[in-house]
Amino acid sequence: MFGAAMMALPTMAQETYQMAQLETQDLNGTARYVGMSGAMNALGADISTIGSNPAGIGIFRHGQLTFSGGLLRQNGVEKVGKQHKMNPSFDQLGFVYSTKPNYSGTRVSFAFNYHKSRNFSQILSAAAGLNRASQNKLTSMKFNSGVIGSYNKEGNNGAGSFNEYEYAITSVDRAYIDELLKSDTDNGVDWYDANQYAWWQENHGFISNFDFNISASFNDRVFLGATIGVKDVHYHTDMRYMEAMDFSPNDANPLGSIFQEEVEKITGTGVDFSLGAIFLPIEGSPFRIGAWLKSPTFYDLDNRVDMEMKGAPYINSAASVYNGFMSHRFSDYNFKFNTPWKFGLAMGSTIGNQFAFDVEYEFADYNSTDARQDNNDYYDYYYGDVYSTTSSDKEMNRSVKQALKGVSTFRVGFEYKPVPELAFRMGYNYVSPMYDKYGFRDPTLQARGNNLSARTDFTNWRETNRVTAGLGYKFAKKWNLDLAYQFASTRGEFFPFATYTYHDRTDPNAANYDNIGTSARVKDIRSQFLMTLGYSF
């Protein structure tokens, strides 16, 4: 049996965990910036502050051109498919042009910078046992509990009669509806239990940032800056999921395993802006305070999902072969969402000509991520144009609020120069968990993003810890070479599907039915080696 479907749709809200995957950022930029863990938003004078505190560009007193690249290695994993655990990366290219002070002591600077804000290169895997639970059981329970109400329970495999606007039906549900699930004797839908699962995921791609900045210095006491940023998104993931079925060799359960494979590609753009300030409150003192505000990133993205579901046949002791199944789903749609506002504060100083430090805090409330959906088109009869508008997807944003939360980032960095030409750097960067410990991918959402989803799995990542170190050397008066090393560690809890429980309200004596997704621990441990070559003019 074979089922196929294709959907080409207008703007839809994306699912919570997929949006979260695109919102987070790596610590990346110049080797000096990374070597100090990104703690340079009060010190300034590094082009990588352009996207966080734009006022940092205003501290430049000369022009500069920088180029950065390196290697990114994921520790503790094995190669899967085409993805290697070590990959080269072009990370940054930018320039600053600073004018001379005018008669009032004002100096204006202009800057452009490219940097890779997110490197998606990642290999992940998870496996665990299942106790009378399965992905298809989740679909079955959604029918039996009334979450999906339009399935035609008459007949055998597949119904083909479900409401296209019943958004709680996902692509995974459709595959099981069409090819596997059967009506039971109690006017419900039966399922197949599994005893274990295995999951693999291979990600690659990047988010490129293109930042344009103007900033000013007033008497070297007050520095103001503004940046407009454009993001270019290229995300690709290959996912494979397998369940080993749990049954006795009989006609009641003919499957040996269920195998799902998904290829997803997301491309598009995002736009944001940042405002920043640095000021020296004490005359004659190098101590300075930095503050910045970053707008939401307004994303406009295209998503292509190709999903295939297979049921492998079981061969019993009598060598009787039972038919398996296969279902193919393809969707191509546009989605929009807005990230939250960010704000940050920093303080830093230099001590003599040898020592500098910077300590800072940044906050973003990912609980307020705004999934968007299309409204009806508006036709302007006067000009003859058609306008499209979007509004918040309230149902999906309800899922955002239960799964995501506010994130605090703490950064501290130090630099020591024993001689003017040589610098040693180190830093620490802590990012609090973005995901609620009890968050989950809600399979019952009546939301378009849920309707188009081809996955049931999710990972609740915990805090991220980064330790960095760096070395800088200035030579031939106008050239500098900087090196940095970064070690980053994040651990999380993977679930193949959300735990789902319901009670048959028509029978007060009936037992609870549940489908528990057994979790597995996962980790993302990375090492980055980065080099920057700079020229001052």
Coordinates of C-alpha atoms in Angstrom, one line a residue:
M1 CA 0.0 0.0 0.0
F2 CA 1.2 3.5 -0.7
G3 CA -0.1 6.9 0.2
A4 CA 1.2 10.2 -1.0
A5 CA 0.2 13.8 -0.3
M6 CA 1.6 17.2 -1.2
M7 CA 0.6 20.5 0.4
A8 CA 1.6 24.0 -0.9
L9 CA 0.2 26.5 1.5
P10 CA 0.2 30.2 2.4
T11 CA 1.7 31.6 5.5
M12 CA 1.4 29.1 8.4
A13 CA 2.7 29.3 12.0
Q14 CA 5.5 27.0 12.7
E15 CA 5.7 24.6 15.6
T16 CA 7.2 25.8 18.9
Y17 CA 10.3 23.5 19.0
Q18 CA 11.2 24.3 15.4
M19 CA 11.0 28.1 16.0
A20 CA 13.2 27.7 19.1
Q21 CA 15.8 25.9 17.0
L22 CA 16.2 29.0 14.9
E23 CA 16.1 31.5 17.8
T24 CA 19.2 30.5 19.7
Q25 CA 22.7 31.9 18.8
D26 CA 26.2 30.6 19.0
L27 CA 29.1 32.5 20.6
N28 CA 30.9 33.5 17.4
G29 CA 32.7 36.5 15.8
T30 CA 36.3 37.6 15.9
A31 CA 38.8 35.6 17.8
R32 CA 39.3 38.4 20.3
Y33 CA 35.5 38.6 20.9
V34 CA 35.2 34.8 21.3
G35 CA 38.4 34.6 23.5
M36 CA 36.7 36.9 26.0
S37 CA 33.4 34.9 25.8
G38 CA 31.6 37.8 24.1
A39 CA 32.1 40.1 27.1
M40 CA 33.1 43.2 25.2
N41 CA 29.8 45.3 25.2
A42 CA 31.2 47.8 27.7
L43 CA 34.8 47.8 26.4
G44 CA 33.8 48.0 22.8
A45 CA 36.3 48.6 19.9
D46 CA 35.6 45.2 18.4
I47 CA 33.5 44.8 15.3
S48 CA 31.6 41.8 16.8
T49 CA 29.8 44.1 19.2
I50 CA 28.0 45.5 16.1
G51 CA 25.0 43.1 16.6
S52 CA 24.7 43.3 20.4
N53 CA 25.8 46.8 21.5
P54 CA 26.2 48.9 18.4
A55 CA 27.9 51.7 20.5
G56 CA 31.0 49.5 20.7
I57 CA 31.8 50.6 17.1
G58 CA 31.9 54.2 18.2
I59 CA 35.0 53.5 20.4
F60 CA 37.1 52.8 17.3
R61 CA 39.6 55.6 16.6
H62 CA 40.8 54.2 13.3
G63 CA 39.6 52.0 10.5
Q64 CA 39.9 48.2 10.6
L65 CA 39.4 45.2 8.3
T66 CA 39.0 41.7 9.8
F67 CA 38.6 38.2 8.6
S68 CA 37.8 35.1 10.8
G69 CA 37.6 31.4 10.1
G70 CA 38.3 28.1 11.9
L71 CA 37.2 24.6 12.8
L72 CA 34.1 23.4 14.7
R73 CA 34.3 20.0 16.3
Q74 CA 31.5 18.1 18.0
N75 CA 32.8 15.8 20.7
G76 CA 31.6 12.3 21.7
V77 CA 29.7 11.5 18.5
E78 CA 30.3 9.3 15.5
K79 CA 29.8 10.3 11.8
V80 CA 26.3 9.8 10.5
G81 CA 25.6 9.9 6.8
K82 CA 27.5 12.8 5.1
Q83 CA 27.9 14.9 8.3
H84 CA 31.4 14.9 9.8
K85 CA 32.1 15.7 13.5
M86 CA 34.7 18.3 12.5
N87 CA 33.9 21.0 9.9
P88 CA 35.7 24.1 8.6
S89 CA 33.8 27.4 8.9
F90 CA 34.0 30.9 7.5
D91 CA 32.8 32.9 10.5
Q92 CA 33.3 36.6 10.0
L93 CA 34.3 39.4 7.6
G94 CA 33.9 43.1 8.3
F95 CA 35.3 46.6 8.3
V96 CA 35.1 49.8 10.3
Y97 CA 35.6 53.3 9.0
S98 CA 36.1 56.0 11.6
T99 CA 36.2 59.8 10.9
K100 CA 38.4 62.3 12.6
P101 CA 36.8 64.3 15.5
N102 CA 35.3 67.6 14.4
Y103 CA 35.6 70.9 16.3
S104 CA 33.1 69.8 19.0
G105 CA 34.9 66.5 19.7
T106 CA 32.4 64.4 17.8
R107 CA 33.6 61.4 15.8
V108 CA 31.3 59.3 13.5
S109 CA 32.0 55.7 12.5
F110 CA 30.5 53.4 9.9
A111 CA 30.7 49.6 9.9
F112 CA 29.6 46.5 8.0
N113 CA 30.1 43.0 9.4
Y114 CA 29.2 39.5 8.2
H115 CA 29.2 36.8 10.8
K116 CA 27.8 33.3 11.3
S117 CA 25.4 33.6 14.2
R118 CA 24.4 30.0 14.1
N119 CA 26.2 26.9 12.8
F120 CA 23.7 24.0 12.7
S121 CA 26.4 21.3 12.2
Q122 CA 25.3 18.7 14.6
I123 CA 25.0 14.9 15.0
L124 CA 22.5 13.6 17.7
S125 CA 21.2 10.1 18.6
A126 CA 19.1 8.6 21.3
A127 CA 17.7 5.2 22.2
A128 CA 15.6 3.7 25.0
G129 CA 13.0 1.1 25.8
L130 CA 9.3 1.6 25.5
N131 CA 6.7 0.1 27.9
R132 CA 3.5 -0.6 25.8
A133 CA 3.8 2.7 24.0
S134 CA 4.4 3.8 20.4
Q135 CA 4.1 6.7 18.0
N136 CA 1.1 5.1 16.3
K137 CA -0.6 4.6 19.7
L138 CA -0.4 8.4 20.2
T139 CA -2.4 8.8 17.0
S140 CA -4.8 6.2 18.0
M141 CA -5.4 7.8 21.5
K142 CA -6.0 11.2 19.9
F143 CA -8.9 9.5 18.0
N144 CA -10.2 7.5 21.0
S145 CA -10.1 10.6 23.3
G146 CA -11.9 12.8 20.8
V147 CA -9.0 15.2 20.0
I148 CA -9.5 14.1 16.3
G149 CA -13.1 13.6 15.7
S150 CA -13.6 13.1 12.0
Y151 CA -12.0 9.7 11.4
N152 CA -14.4 7.3 9.7
K153 CA -14.3 4.3 12.0
E154 CA -16.2 2.2 9.5
G155 CA -14.1 -0.2 7.4
N156 CA -10.5 -1.3 7.7
N157 CA -7.3 0.5 7.0
G158 CA -7.6 4.2 6.5
A159 CA -10.6 6.4 6.3
G160 CA -9.8 9.1 3.9
S161 CA -12.5 11.2 5.4
F162 CA -11.1 13.8 7.8
N163 CA -11.6 17.6 7.9
E164 CA -8.7 19.5 6.3
Y165 CA -9.2 22.2 9.0
E166 CA -9.0 19.8 11.9
Y167 CA -5.5 21.0 12.7
A168 CA -4.8 18.5 15.5
I169 CA -4.1 15.9 12.7
T170 CA -0.4 16.0 12.0
S171 CA 1.4 14.5 9.0
V172 CA 2.4 11.6 11.2
D173 CA -1.2 11.0 12.1
R174 CA -2.2 11.1 8.4
A175 CA 0.4 8.4 7.6
Y176 CA -1.0 6.1 10.2
I177 CA -4.6 6.9 9.3
D178 CA -4.1 6.1 5.7
E179 CA -2.0 3.0 6.0
L180 CA -2.0 1.3 9.4
L181 CA -4.7 2.0 11.9
K182 CA -7.8 -0.2 12.0
S183 CA -11.1 0.1 13.9
D184 CA -11.5 -1.9 17.0
T185 CA -14.5 -3.7 18.3
D186 CA -15.4 -0.9 20.7
N187 CA -16.0 1.8 18.0
G188 CA -12.4 3.1 18.6
V189 CA -9.1 2.7 16.8
D190 CA -6.6 0.0 17.7
W191 CA -2.8 0.4 17.8
Y192 CA 0.5 -1.5 17.9
D193 CA 2.8 -1.3 21.0
A194 CA 6.6 -1.1 20.7
N195 CA 9.3 -2.2 23.1
Q196 CA 12.1 0.2 22.1
Y197 CA 13.1 3.0 19.8
A198 CA 16.2 4.4 18.2
W199 CA 16.5 8.0 16.8
W200 CA 19.2 9.7 14.7
Q201 CA 19.4 13.3 13.5
E202 CA 22.0 15.0 11.3
N203 CA 21.8 18.8 11.0
H204 CA 23.8 21.2 8.9
G205 CA 23.5 24.7 7.6
F206 CA 23.8 28.2 9.1
I207 CA 22.3 31.6 9.8
S208 CA 24.4 34.4 8.4
N209 CA 24.1 37.9 9.8
F210 CA 24.7 41.0 7.7
D211 CA 24.9 44.1 10.0
F212 CA 25.1 47.7 9.0
N213 CA 26.1 50.2 11.7
I214 CA 26.4 53.9 12.3
S215 CA 27.8 55.2 15.6
A216 CA 29.2 58.3 17.2
S217 CA 31.6 59.4 19.9
F218 CA 31.0 62.6 21.9
N219 CA 34.2 63.8 23.6
D220 CA 35.2 60.2 24.2
R221 CA 32.8 60.1 27.1
V222 CA 29.5 59.1 25.5
F223 CA 29.2 56.6 22.6
L224 CA 25.9 55.9 20.8
G225 CA 25.2 53.4 18.0
A226 CA 22.5 51.8 15.8
T227 CA 22.6 48.6 13.7
I228 CA 20.2 47.2 11.2
G229 CA 20.7 43.4 10.8
V230 CA 19.6 41.0 8.0
K231 CA 19.7 37.3 8.6
D232 CA 20.0 34.6 5.9
V233 CA 18.7 31.2 7.0
H234 CA 19.8 27.9 5.6
Y235 CA 18.8 24.9 7.8
H236 CA 18.8 21.3 6.7
T237 CA 18.0 18.3 8.9
D238 CA 17.8 14.5 8.2
M239 CA 16.0 12.6 10.8
R240 CA 15.4 8.8 11.2
Y241 CA 13.3 7.2 13.8
M242 CA 12.7 3.5 14.3
E243 CA 10.4 1.5 16.7
A244 CA 10.7 -2.2 17.3
M245 CA 7.2 -3.6 17.8
D246 CA 6.3 -5.7 20.8
F247 CA 4.0 -8.6 20.0
S248 CA 3.6 -12.3 19.7
P249 CA 3.8 -13.8 16.2
N250 CA 0.2 -13.8 15.2
D251 CA -2.2 -12.1 12.9
A252 CA -3.1 -9.4 15.4
N253 CA 0.2 -7.6 15.0
P254 CA 1.9 -8.3 11.7
L255 CA 4.6 -5.6 11.9
G256 CA 8.2 -6.1 13.0
S257 CA 9.2 -2.4 13.1
I258 CA 8.1 1.0 12.0
F259 CA 10.6 3.3 10.4
Q260 CA 10.2 7.1 9.8
E261 CA 12.6 9.3 7.8
E262 CA 12.2 13.0 7.3
V263 CA 14.2 15.6 5.4
E264 CA 13.5 19.2 6.2
K265 CA 14.9 22.4 4.7
I266 CA 14.2 25.9 5.9
T267 CA 15.4 29.0 4.0
G268 CA 14.5 32.6 4.3
T269 CA 15.4 35.9 5.9
G270 CA 15.0 37.9 9.1
V271 CA 15.3 41.5 9.9
D272 CA 16.1 43.3 13.2
F273 CA 17.6 46.4 14.7
S274 CA 19.7 47.3 17.7
L275 CA 20.4 50.4 19.7
G276 CA 23.2 50.8 22.2
A277 CA 25.1 53.2 24.4
I278 CA 28.4 53.3 26.3
F279 CA 29.3 56.1 28.7
L280 CA 32.1 56.9 31.1
P281 CA 30.4 58.2 34.2
I282 CA 33.6 59.4 36.0
E283 CA 35.7 62.0 34.4
G284 CA 39.3 60.9 34.0
S285 CA 38.4 57.2 34.7
P286 CA 38.4 54.4 32.1
F287 CA 35.4 52.7 33.9
R288 CA 32.5 52.5 31.5
I289 CA 28.9 51.2 31.4
G290 CA 27.2 49.7 28.4
A291 CA 23.5 49.2 27.7
W292 CA 21.7 47.9 24.6
L293 CA 18.2 47.0 23.3
K294 CA 17.6 44.6 20.4
S295 CA 14.3 44.3 18.6
P296 CA 12.6 41.1 17.7
T297 CA 13.9 39.4 14.6
F298 CA 11.0 39.3 12.1
Y299 CA 11.4 36.0 10.2
D300 CA 9.9 35.2 6.8
L301 CA 10.8 31.6 6.0
D302 CA 10.0 28.8 3.6
N303 CA 9.8 25.2 4.8
R304 CA 10.0 22.0 2.7
V305 CA 9.4 18.7 4.5
D306 CA 9.6 15.3 2.9
M307 CA 8.5 12.5 5.2
E308 CA 8.3 8.8 4.5
M309 CA 6.8 6.2 6.9
K310 CA 7.4 2.4 6.5
G311 CA 6.1 -0.6 8.3
A312 CA 8.5 -3.6 8.0
P313 CA 6.8 -7.0 7.6
Y314 CA 7.1 -9.7 10.2
I315 CA 8.0 -13.3 9.3
N316 CA 6.7 -15.8 11.8
S317 CA 7.9 -19.3 12.5
A318 CA 5.7 -20.7 9.7
A319 CA 7.5 -18.4 7.3
S320 CA 4.3 -16.6 6.6
V321 CA 5.0 -13.0 5.4
Y322 CA 2.6 -10.2 6.4
N323 CA 2.4 -7.1 4.3
G324 CA 4.0 -3.9 5.6
F325 CA 3.0 -0.4 4.6
M326 CA 4.6 2.8 3.2
S327 CA 3.3 6.4 3.2
H328 CA 4.9 9.4 1.7
R329 CA 4.1 13.0 2.7
F330 CA 5.5 16.2 1.2
S331 CA 4.7 19.8 2.2
D332 CA 6.0 23.2 1.1
Y333 CA 4.9 26.3 2.9
N334 CA 5.8 29.7 4.2
F335 CA 5.9 30.6 7.8
K336 CA 6.6 33.8 9.9
F337 CA 7.4 34.4 13.5
N338 CA 9.0 37.1 15.7
T339 CA 11.6 36.4 18.3
P340 CA 11.5 38.3 21.6
W341 CA 13.1 41.6 22.5
K342 CA 16.5 41.5 24.2
F343 CA 18.2 43.9 26.5
G344 CA 21.5 43.9 28.3
L345 CA 23.8 45.8 30.7
A346 CA 27.6 45.7 31.0
M347 CA 30.4 47.3 32.9
G348 CA 34.1 47.2 32.2
S349 CA 37.3 49.0 32.5
T350 CA 41.0 49.0 31.8
I351 CA 43.7 49.1 34.4
G352 CA 46.8 50.8 33.2
N353 CA 47.9 49.6 29.8
Q354 CA 48.0 46.0 30.7
F355 CA 44.6 44.7 32.1
A356 CA 41.0 44.9 30.9
F357 CA 37.8 43.3 32.1
D358 CA 34.1 43.2 31.1
V359 CA 31.1 41.8 33.0
E360 CA 27.6 41.7 31.5
Y361 CA 24.1 40.4 31.7
E362 CA 21.5 39.9 28.9
F363 CA 17.9 38.8 29.0
A364 CA 15.4 37.6 26.4
D365 CA 11.9 36.2 27.2
Y366 CA 11.4 33.4 24.7
N367 CA 8.1 32.8 26.4
S368 CA 6.9 35.7 24.2
T369 CA 8.0 34.3 20.9
D370 CA 5.2 35.2 18.5
A371 CA 4.1 32.6 15.9
R372 CA 2.2 34.3 13.0
Q373 CA -0.5 33.2 10.6
D374 CA -2.2 34.6 7.5
N375 CA -5.3 36.7 7.7
N376 CA -7.6 37.0 4.7
D377 CA -6.2 39.1 1.9
Y378 CA -7.4 42.6 1.5
Y379 CA -8.1 44.1 -1.9
D380 CA -7.6 47.8 -2.4
Y381 CA -10.1 48.8 -5.0
Y382 CA -8.6 52.3 -5.4
Y383 CA -5.1 51.1 -6.3
G384 CA -6.0 47.6 -7.4
D385 CA -3.5 45.9 -5.1
V386 CA -3.9 42.9 -2.9
Y387 CA -2.4 43.1 0.6
S388 CA -1.7 40.2 3.0
T389 CA -1.5 40.7 6.8
T390 CA -0.6 38.3 9.6
S391 CA -1.8 38.0 13.2
S392 CA -0.6 36.0 16.2
D393 CA -1.5 32.3 16.2
K394 CA -3.0 32.2 19.7
E395 CA -3.2 28.4 19.8
M396 CA 0.5 27.9 18.9
N397 CA 1.6 30.7 21.2
R398 CA -0.2 28.9 24.0
S399 CA 2.2 26.1 23.4
V400 CA 5.1 28.5 23.3
K401 CA 4.2 29.7 26.8
Q402 CA 4.2 26.2 28.3
A403 CA 7.4 25.0 26.6
L404 CA 9.7 28.1 26.5
K405 CA 10.8 30.6 29.2
G406 CA 13.0 33.6 29.7
V407 CA 16.8 33.2 29.2
S408 CA 19.5 35.0 31.1
T409 CA 23.0 35.2 29.7
F410 CA 26.0 36.0 31.9
R411 CA 29.4 36.8 30.4
V412 CA 32.7 37.8 31.9
G413 CA 36.0 38.3 30.0
F414 CA 39.6 39.3 30.8
E415 CA 42.5 40.5 28.8
Y416 CA 46.1 40.8 29.9
K417 CA 48.9 42.5 27.9
P418 CA 52.4 41.9 29.4
V419 CA 53.8 43.9 26.4
P420 CA 51.8 46.1 24.0
E421 CA 52.1 43.6 21.1
L422 CA 50.9 40.5 23.0
A423 CA 47.6 39.8 24.7
F424 CA 46.2 36.8 26.7
R425 CA 42.5 36.4 27.0
M426 CA 40.0 34.2 28.8
G427 CA 36.3 34.2 29.6
Y428 CA 33.2 32.4 30.8
N429 CA 29.7 32.4 29.2
Y430 CA 26.6 31.0 30.8
V431 CA 23.2 30.7 29.2
S432 CA 20.2 29.6 31.3
P433 CA 17.8 27.0 29.9
M434 CA 15.4 28.1 27.2
Y435 CA 13.1 25.1 27.6
D436 CA 10.8 24.5 30.6
K437 CA 11.7 21.2 32.3
Y438 CA 8.2 20.0 31.8
G439 CA 7.7 21.4 28.3
F440 CA 6.5 19.2 25.5
R441 CA 5.5 19.2 21.9
D442 CA 1.7 19.3 22.3
P443 CA 0.1 16.8 19.9
T444 CA -3.4 18.1 20.6
L445 CA -3.0 21.7 19.4
Q446 CA -5.6 22.9 17.0
A447 CA -2.9 25.0 15.2
R448 CA -1.7 25.1 11.6
G449 CA 1.9 24.6 12.7
N450 CA 0.9 21.3 14.4
N451 CA -1.2 20.3 11.4
L452 CA 1.9 20.5 9.1
S453 CA 4.3 18.9 11.5
A454 CA 6.0 15.6 10.4
R455 CA 7.6 14.9 13.8
T456 CA 6.5 13.9 17.3
D457 CA 9.9 14.1 19.0
F458 CA 11.4 17.0 21.0
T459 CA 14.3 17.8 23.2
N460 CA 14.3 20.0 26.3
W461 CA 17.9 21.4 26.4
R462 CA 19.3 22.6 29.7
E463 CA 21.8 25.4 30.4
T464 CA 24.8 26.1 28.2
N465 CA 28.3 26.6 29.7
R466 CA 31.2 28.0 27.6
V467 CA 34.8 28.4 28.6
T468 CA 37.1 30.4 26.3
A469 CA 40.7 31.4 25.9
G470 CA 42.6 33.4 23.4
L471 CA 45.9 34.9 22.3
G472 CA 46.6 38.1 20.3
Y473 CA 49.7 39.4 18.6
K474 CA 50.2 42.7 16.8
F475 CA 52.9 42.8 14.2
A476 CA 54.2 45.2 11.4
K477 CA 52.4 48.0 13.2
K478 CA 49.1 47.7 11.4
W479 CA 48.5 43.9 11.4
N480 CA 47.1 41.7 14.2
L481 CA 46.7 37.9 14.4
D482 CA 44.2 36.6 17.0
L483 CA 43.6 33.0 18.1
A484 CA 40.8 31.6 20.2
Y485 CA 39.5 28.3 21.6
Q486 CA 36.0 27.7 22.9
F487 CA 34.6 24.7 24.7
A488 CA 30.8 24.6 24.9
S489 CA 28.6 22.1 26.6
T490 CA 24.8 21.6 26.6
R491 CA 22.9 18.6 27.9
G492 CA 19.2 17.8 27.4
E493 CA 16.4 15.3 27.6
F494 CA 15.0 13.7 24.4
F495 CA 11.5 12.4 24.1
P496 CA 10.2 10.4 21.1
F497 CA 6.7 11.8 21.6
A498 CA 4.8 13.5 24.4
T499 CA 3.3 11.4 27.2
Y500 CA -0.5 11.3 26.7
T501 CA -3.1 10.1 29.1
Y502 CA -6.9 10.0 28.8
H503 CA -9.9 8.5 30.7
D504 CA -13.1 7.3 29.0
R505 CA -15.6 9.7 30.4
T506 CA -18.5 7.6 29.2
D507 CA -17.5 4.8 31.5
P508 CA -16.7 5.9 35.0
N509 CA -15.3 2.5 35.8
A510 CA -12.9 2.4 32.9
A511 CA -9.1 2.5 33.5
N512 CA -6.9 5.3 32.4
Y513 CA -5.1 4.9 29.1
D514 CA -1.7 6.2 28.7
N515 CA 1.2 6.4 26.2
I516 CA 4.4 7.3 27.9
G517 CA 7.3 8.5 25.8
T518 CA 10.5 7.2 27.6
S519 CA 13.2 9.9 27.7
A520 CA 16.9 9.6 26.8
R521 CA 19.8 11.8 27.7
V522 CA 21.5 13.7 24.9
K523 CA 24.4 16.1 24.8
D524 CA 25.9 18.7 22.5
I525 CA 29.6 19.3 23.4
R526 CA 31.6 21.4 21.0
S527 CA 35.1 22.7 20.5
Q528 CA 35.8 25.7 18.3
F529 CA 39.2 26.8 17.0
L530 CA 39.1 30.3 15.6
M531 CA 41.6 32.6 13.9
T532 CA 41.3 36.3 13.0
L533 CA 43.5 38.3 10.7
G534 CA 43.1 42.1 11.0
Y535 CA 44.5 45.2 9.4
S536 CA 44.2 48.7 10.8
F537 CA 44.2 51.9 8.7

